mmCIF file of C-alpha atoms in Angstrom:
data_model
loop_
_atom_site.group_PDB
_atom_site.id
_atom_site.type_symbol
_atom_site.label_atom_id
_atom_site.label_comp_id
_atom_site.label_asym_id
_atom_site.label_seq_id
_atom_site.Cartn_x
_atom_site.Cartn_y
_atom_site.Cartn_z
ATOM 1 C CA MET A 458 -1.887 -20.271 -36.463
ATOM 2 C CA ASP A 459 0.983 -22.489 -35.799
ATOM 3 C CA GLY A 460 1.820 -22.657 -32.147
ATOM 4 C CA ASN A 461 5.544 -22.850 -32.929
ATOM 5 C CA GLU A 462 5.569 -19.730 -34.628
ATOM 6 C CA PRO A 463 7.987 -17.163 -33.260
ATOM 7 C CA GLY A 464 6.460 -15.116 -30.388
ATOM 8 C CA VAL A 465 3.497 -17.226 -29.891
ATOM 9 C CA THR A 466 3.362 -19.069 -26.412
ATOM 10 C CA GLU A 467 1.358 -22.306 -25.878
ATOM 11 C CA THR A 468 1.091 -21.759 -21.976
ATOM 12 C CA SER A 469 -2.058 -20.826 -20.422
ATOM 13 C CA ASP A 470 -0.800 -19.219 -17.059
ATOM 14 C CA GLN A 471 -1.438 -15.780 -18.650
ATOM 15 C CA ARG A 472 -5.002 -16.516 -19.598
ATOM 16 C CA VAL A 473 -5.778 -18.060 -16.264
ATOM 17 C CA LEU A 474 -4.374 -15.025 -14.499
ATOM 18 C CA ALA A 475 -6.404 -12.759 -16.833
ATOM 19 C CA VAL A 476 -9.594 -14.806 -15.779
ATOM 20 C CA LEU A 477 -8.918 -14.825 -12.164
ATOM 21 C CA HIS A 478 -8.409 -10.810 -12.347
ATOM 22 C CA ARG A 479 -11.691 -10.556 -14.106
ATOM 23 C CA MET A 480 -13.440 -12.656 -11.314
ATOM 24 C CA ILE A 481 -12.083 -10.628 -8.583
ATOM 25 C CA ILE A 482 -13.213 -7.376 -10.250
ATOM 26 C CA ASP A 483 -16.610 -8.745 -10.918
ATOM 27 C CA ASN A 484 -16.755 -9.901 -7.208
ATOM 28 C CA LYS A 485 -17.288 -13.518 -8.322
ATOM 29 C CA LEU A 486 -14.312 -14.283 -6.091
ATOM 30 C CA LYS A 487 -15.054 -12.358 -3.000
ATOM 31 C CA ALA A 488 -12.817 -11.284 -0.012
ATOM 32 C CA GLY A 489 -12.488 -14.226 2.237
ATOM 33 C CA ASP A 490 -13.217 -16.931 -0.216
ATOM 34 C CA LYS A 491 -10.861 -19.819 -0.241
ATOM 35 C CA ILE A 492 -9.127 -20.688 -3.644
ATOM 36 C CA SER A 493 -6.565 -23.404 -4.484
ATOM 37 C CA GLU A 494 -4.514 -24.659 -7.127
ATOM 38 C CA VAL A 495 -6.765 -27.775 -7.571
ATOM 39 C CA GLN A 496 -9.870 -25.699 -7.674
ATOM 40 C CA VAL A 497 -8.482 -23.200 -10.277
ATOM 41 C CA ALA A 498 -7.273 -26.028 -12.398
ATOM 42 C CA ALA A 499 -10.687 -27.732 -12.339
ATOM 43 C CA MET A 500 -12.727 -24.575 -12.796
ATOM 44 C CA LEU A 501 -10.758 -23.281 -15.926
ATOM 45 C CA ASP A 502 -10.095 -26.623 -17.423
ATOM 46 C CA VAL A 503 -6.422 -26.293 -17.158
ATOM 47 C CA SER A 504 -3.523 -28.299 -15.683
ATOM 48 C CA ARG A 505 -2.222 -27.466 -12.141
ATOM 49 C CA THR A 506 1.041 -25.965 -13.432
ATOM 50 C CA PRO A 507 -0.706 -22.536 -15.032
ATOM 51 C CA ALA A 508 -3.020 -22.475 -12.065
ATOM 52 C CA ARG A 509 -0.098 -22.726 -9.746
ATOM 53 C CA LEU A 510 1.554 -19.778 -11.598
ATOM 54 C CA ALA A 511 -1.323 -17.761 -11.780
ATOM 55 C CA LEU A 512 -1.961 -17.872 -8.114
ATOM 56 C CA LYS A 513 1.680 -17.071 -7.387
ATOM 57 C CA THR A 514 1.348 -13.838 -9.233
ATOM 58 C CA LEU A 515 -2.059 -13.039 -7.460
ATOM 59 C CA GLU A 516 -0.217 -13.556 -4.178
ATOM 60 C CA VAL A 517 2.793 -11.329 -5.193
ATOM 61 C CA GLU A 518 0.083 -8.739 -6.209
ATOM 62 C CA GLY A 519 -1.506 -9.011 -2.713
ATOM 63 C CA LEU A 520 -4.899 -10.102 -4.211
ATOM 64 C CA ILE A 521 -4.685 -13.420 -2.464
ATOM 65 C CA LYS A 522 -2.825 -14.427 0.778
ATOM 66 C CA LYS A 523 -1.416 -17.923 1.631
ATOM 67 C CA ARG A 524 -3.432 -19.827 4.066
ATOM 68 C CA SER A 525 -1.774 -21.715 6.998
ATOM 69 C CA GLY A 526 -2.891 -24.943 5.381
ATOM 70 C CA ARG A 527 -3.361 -25.579 1.613
ATOM 71 C CA GLY A 528 -4.587 -22.951 -0.677
ATOM 72 C CA PHE A 529 -5.178 -19.133 -0.333
ATOM 73 C CA THR A 530 -7.755 -16.657 0.781
ATOM 74 C CA VAL A 531 -9.044 -13.781 -1.586
ATOM 75 C CA GLN A 532 -8.178 -10.400 0.017
ATOM 76 C CA ALA A 533 -10.214 -7.234 -0.289
ATOM 77 C CA ILE A 534 -9.312 -4.941 -2.930
ATOM 78 C CA GLN A 535 -10.378 -1.133 -3.501
ATOM 79 C CA MET A 536 -11.052 -0.568 -7.408
ATOM 80 C CA GLU A 537 -10.474 3.008 -6.884
ATOM 81 C CA ASP A 538 -6.918 2.348 -5.910
ATOM 82 C CA ILE A 539 -6.483 0.206 -9.060
ATOM 83 C CA ALA A 540 -7.894 2.945 -11.147
ATOM 84 C CA ASP A 541 -5.540 5.227 -9.570
ATOM 85 C CA GLY A 542 -2.701 3.109 -10.518
ATOM 86 C CA PHE A 543 -3.772 2.756 -14.040
ATOM 87 C CA GLU A 544 -3.620 6.501 -14.198
ATOM 88 C CA VAL A 545 -0.113 6.833 -13.038
ATOM 89 C CA ARG A 546 0.821 3.926 -15.294
ATOM 90 C CA GLY A 547 -0.850 5.948 -18.322
ATOM 91 C CA VAL A 548 1.350 9.036 -17.484
ATOM 92 C CA LEU A 549 4.609 6.801 -17.201
ATOM 93 C CA GLU A 550 3.941 4.804 -20.457
ATOM 94 C CA GLY A 551 2.769 8.113 -22.248
ATOM 95 C CA LEU A 552 6.088 9.929 -21.240
ATOM 96 C CA GLY A 553 7.942 6.827 -22.550
ATOM 97 C CA ALA A 554 6.201 6.952 -25.944
ATOM 98 C CA ARG A 555 6.563 10.686 -26.020
ATOM 99 C CA VAL A 556 10.337 10.407 -25.278
ATOM 100 C CA MET A 557 10.795 7.658 -27.847
ATOM 101 C CA ALA A 558 8.880 9.711 -30.519
ATOM 102 C CA LYS A 559 10.868 12.820 -29.891
ATOM 103 C CA ARG A 560 14.292 11.185 -29.780
ATOM 104 C CA GLY A 561 13.659 9.007 -32.477
ATOM 105 C CA ALA A 562 13.432 5.140 -32.337
ATOM 106 C CA SER A 563 16.115 2.802 -34.181
ATOM 107 C CA ASP A 564 15.296 0.468 -36.967
ATOM 108 C CA GLU A 565 15.585 -2.502 -34.884
ATOM 109 C CA VAL A 566 12.893 -1.114 -32.252
ATOM 110 C CA ILE A 567 10.648 -0.157 -35.081
ATOM 111 C CA ALA A 568 10.919 -3.575 -36.496
ATOM 112 C CA GLN A 569 10.265 -5.100 -33.254
ATOM 113 C CA LEU A 570 7.167 -3.010 -32.513
ATOM 114 C CA THR A 571 5.823 -3.797 -36.010
ATOM 115 C CA GLN A 572 6.399 -7.497 -35.585
ATOM 116 C CA TYR A 573 4.508 -7.554 -32.441
ATOM 117 C CA VAL A 574 1.513 -5.516 -33.808
ATOM 118 C CA ASP A 575 1.464 -7.746 -36.949
ATOM 119 C CA ALA A 576 1.527 -10.830 -34.742
ATOM 120 C CA ILE A 577 -1.413 -9.841 -32.651
ATOM 121 C CA ASP A 578 -3.552 -9.213 -35.981
ATOM 122 C CA VAL A 579 -2.853 -12.798 -36.867
ATOM 123 C CA ILE A 580 -3.356 -14.225 -33.511
ATOM 124 C CA LEU A 581 -6.781 -12.402 -33.264
ATOM 125 C CA ASP A 582 -7.704 -13.459 -36.745
ATOM 126 C CA SER A 583 -6.860 -17.295 -36.213
ATOM 127 C CA ASP A 584 -9.399 -19.870 -35.636
ATOM 128 C CA ARG A 585 -7.812 -21.000 -32.526
ATOM 129 C CA PRO A 586 -10.107 -21.205 -29.238
ATOM 130 C CA GLY A 587 -10.534 -17.741 -27.707
ATOM 131 C CA ASP A 588 -8.653 -18.516 -24.391
ATOM 132 C CA GLU A 589 -5.615 -19.386 -26.551
ATOM 133 C CA ARG A 590 -5.913 -16.193 -28.412
ATOM 134 C CA ILE A 591 -6.085 -14.129 -25.341
ATOM 135 C CA ALA A 592 -2.875 -15.709 -23.767
ATOM 136 C CA ASN A 593 -1.041 -15.246 -27.046
ATOM 137 C CA TYR A 594 -2.316 -11.640 -27.142
ATOM 138 C CA GLN A 595 -1.064 -10.973 -23.835
ATOM 139 C CA GLU A 596 2.392 -12.305 -24.603
ATOM 140 C CA MET A 597 2.771 -9.966 -27.761
ATOM 141 C CA ASN A 598 1.083 -7.027 -25.869
ATOM 142 C CA THR A 599 3.502 -7.257 -23.112
ATOM 143 C CA ARG A 600 6.404 -7.302 -25.447
ATOM 144 C CA PHE A 601 4.999 -4.114 -27.407
ATOM 145 C CA HIS A 602 4.835 -2.104 -24.077
ATOM 146 C CA GLU A 603 8.306 -3.484 -22.665
ATOM 147 C CA VAL A 604 9.938 -2.421 -25.933
ATOM 148 C CA ILE A 605 8.771 1.067 -25.556
ATOM 149 C CA MET A 606 9.470 1.297 -21.879
ATOM 150 C CA ASP A 607 12.974 -0.192 -22.186
ATOM 151 C CA ASN A 608 14.118 1.850 -25.215
ATOM 152 C CA CYS A 609 12.332 5.225 -24.782
ATOM 153 C CA GLY A 610 15.650 6.827 -23.972
ATOM 154 C CA ASN A 611 14.843 7.885 -20.406
ATOM 155 C CA THR A 612 15.816 5.204 -17.915
ATOM 156 C CA TYR A 613 14.052 6.923 -15.211
ATOM 157 C CA VAL A 614 10.691 5.876 -16.674
ATOM 158 C CA ARG A 615 11.346 2.163 -16.032
ATOM 159 C CA PHE A 616 12.886 2.821 -12.605
ATOM 160 C CA VAL A 617 9.712 4.484 -11.319
ATOM 161 C CA PHE A 618 7.524 2.030 -13.126
ATOM 162 C CA THR A 619 9.433 -0.883 -11.230
ATOM 163 C CA ARG A 620 7.621 0.516 -8.059
ATOM 164 C CA LEU A 621 4.232 0.734 -9.555
ATOM 165 C CA GLU A 622 4.232 -2.729 -11.419
ATOM 166 C CA LYS A 623 3.984 -4.654 -8.019
ATOM 167 C CA LEU A 624 0.473 -3.286 -7.457
ATOM 168 C CA PRO A 625 -2.353 -5.433 -8.468
ATOM 169 C CA MET A 626 -2.916 -5.684 -12.219
ATOM 170 C CA LEU A 627 -0.526 -2.845 -13.217
ATOM 171 C CA LYS A 628 2.091 -5.000 -14.619
ATOM 172 C CA LEU A 629 3.054 -4.213 -18.266
ATOM 173 C CA GLY A 630 0.673 -6.035 -20.628
ATOM 174 C CA THR A 631 -2.005 -7.276 -18.183
ATOM 175 C CA VAL A 632 -5.135 -8.274 -19.566
ATOM 176 C CA VAL A 633 -8.413 -8.366 -17.655
ATOM 177 C CA PHE A 634 -10.560 -11.132 -19.513
ATOM 178 C CA ASN A 635 -14.168 -12.204 -19.058
ATOM 179 C CA ASN A 636 -14.013 -16.012 -19.951
ATOM 180 C CA GLU A 637 -17.819 -16.006 -20.409
ATOM 181 C CA ARG A 638 -18.029 -13.497 -23.139
ATOM 182 C CA GLN A 639 -14.929 -14.353 -25.318
ATOM 183 C CA GLN A 640 -16.164 -12.757 -28.812
ATOM 184 C CA GLN A 641 -16.623 -9.230 -26.917
ATOM 185 C CA GLU A 642 -13.121 -9.607 -25.347
ATOM 186 C CA ILE A 643 -11.837 -10.350 -28.850
ATOM 187 C CA MET A 644 -13.415 -7.394 -30.030
ATOM 188 C CA ARG A 645 -11.899 -5.201 -27.274
ATOM 189 C CA LEU A 646 -8.491 -6.548 -28.060
ATOM 190 C CA ARG A 647 -8.837 -5.722 -31.803
ATOM 191 C CA LEU A 648 -9.513 -2.124 -30.616
ATOM 192 C CA GLY A 649 -6.501 -2.299 -28.345
ATOM 193 C CA ASN A 650 -4.281 -3.206 -31.314
ATOM 194 C CA LEU A 651 -5.548 -0.618 -33.435
ATOM 195 C CA GLN A 652 -4.127 1.739 -30.790
ATOM 196 C CA HIS A 653 -0.938 -0.119 -30.869
ATOM 197 C CA ARG A 654 -0.806 0.753 -34.691
ATOM 198 C CA LEU A 655 -1.584 4.418 -33.922
ATOM 199 C CA ILE A 656 0.983 4.604 -31.141
ATOM 200 C CA LEU A 657 3.556 2.905 -33.487
ATOM 201 C CA ASP A 658 2.666 5.510 -36.337
ATOM 202 C CA ALA A 659 3.172 8.408 -34.083
ATOM 203 C CA ILE A 660 6.570 7.306 -32.936
ATOM 204 C CA ILE A 661 7.594 6.491 -36.642
ATOM 205 C CA LYS A 662 6.468 10.075 -37.474
ATOM 206 C CA ARG A 663 8.106 11.439 -34.414
ATOM 207 C CA ASP A 664 4.880 12.956 -33.378
ATOM 208 C CA ALA A 665 5.615 13.137 -29.687
ATOM 209 C CA GLN A 666 2.171 14.702 -28.482
ATOM 210 C CA ARG A 667 0.074 12.236 -30.202
ATOM 211 C CA ALA A 668 2.089 9.339 -29.165
ATOM 212 C CA GLU A 669 1.826 10.321 -25.563
ATOM 213 C CA THR A 670 -1.848 10.951 -25.988
ATOM 214 C CA MET A 671 -2.625 7.606 -27.756
ATOM 215 C CA MET A 672 -0.561 5.851 -25.168
ATOM 216 C CA ARG A 673 -2.445 7.471 -22.332
ATOM 217 C CA GLU A 674 -5.782 6.772 -23.715
ATOM 218 C CA HIS A 675 -4.808 3.143 -24.457
ATOM 219 C CA VAL A 676 -3.724 2.494 -20.744
ATOM 220 C CA ASN A 677 -6.190 4.373 -19.018
ATOM 221 C CA GLN A 678 -9.295 2.875 -20.806
ATOM 222 C CA THR A 679 -8.061 -0.845 -20.152
ATOM 223 C CA LEU A 680 -10.597 -1.348 -17.171
ATOM 224 C CA LEU A 681 -13.239 0.837 -18.944
ATOM 225 C CA TYR A 682 -13.265 -1.081 -22.083
ATOM 226 C CA SER A 683 -13.516 -4.337 -20.119
ATOM 227 C CA GLU A 684 -16.439 -2.874 -17.975
ATOM 228 C CA ILE A 685 -18.384 -1.768 -21.214
ATOM 229 C CA LEU A 686 -17.805 -4.798 -23.448
ATOM 230 C CA SER A 687 -18.494 -7.212 -20.463
ATOM 231 C CA SER A 688 -21.765 -5.586 -19.075
#
């Protein structure tokens, strides 16, 4: 795939963020560990810019805390709290998909969603390195979810979600990625995009119940699929 094609990003900050999320979940980065921009750049073989951006996001999420000197300290997290947050996110995104299917989506919105789903298939089928495919997937995945959230027809869905997305790993499009098992992760993302197609099909056919059910399943299983295929 040509990195200049529309909708494909060449930056790696999203991939770096996904890997760091996974390392925190797996306890490879433990509470109290020190982490720095230079350390992340060397560990993941990236420049300091994506490392800096990823660390900034982790700080906003509350997963790391700025030290008085250079670098950050990893904070303690409760996986139960993150799981609870995903459950609420699933309810909100499911409602968004339901409302969109019930009220009907415009041709423009359907075209956008179709474009992103098709782009993900091309990305995952490409011969690019796994980490690049992950980063590009996350970009298209984020856009898919944002289009539904922003165009569902109920502005309160987005209003409520803005309070939730500031919590760790709950921002739309977040991918938790095990960099050591890229093939298994690509398999997981193929399954995720199949779910995107089913959600889109339900929206097109104005099947509100199926759209909601599929979206809730898609969101709620994010961490579970990651754990199963990374074990």
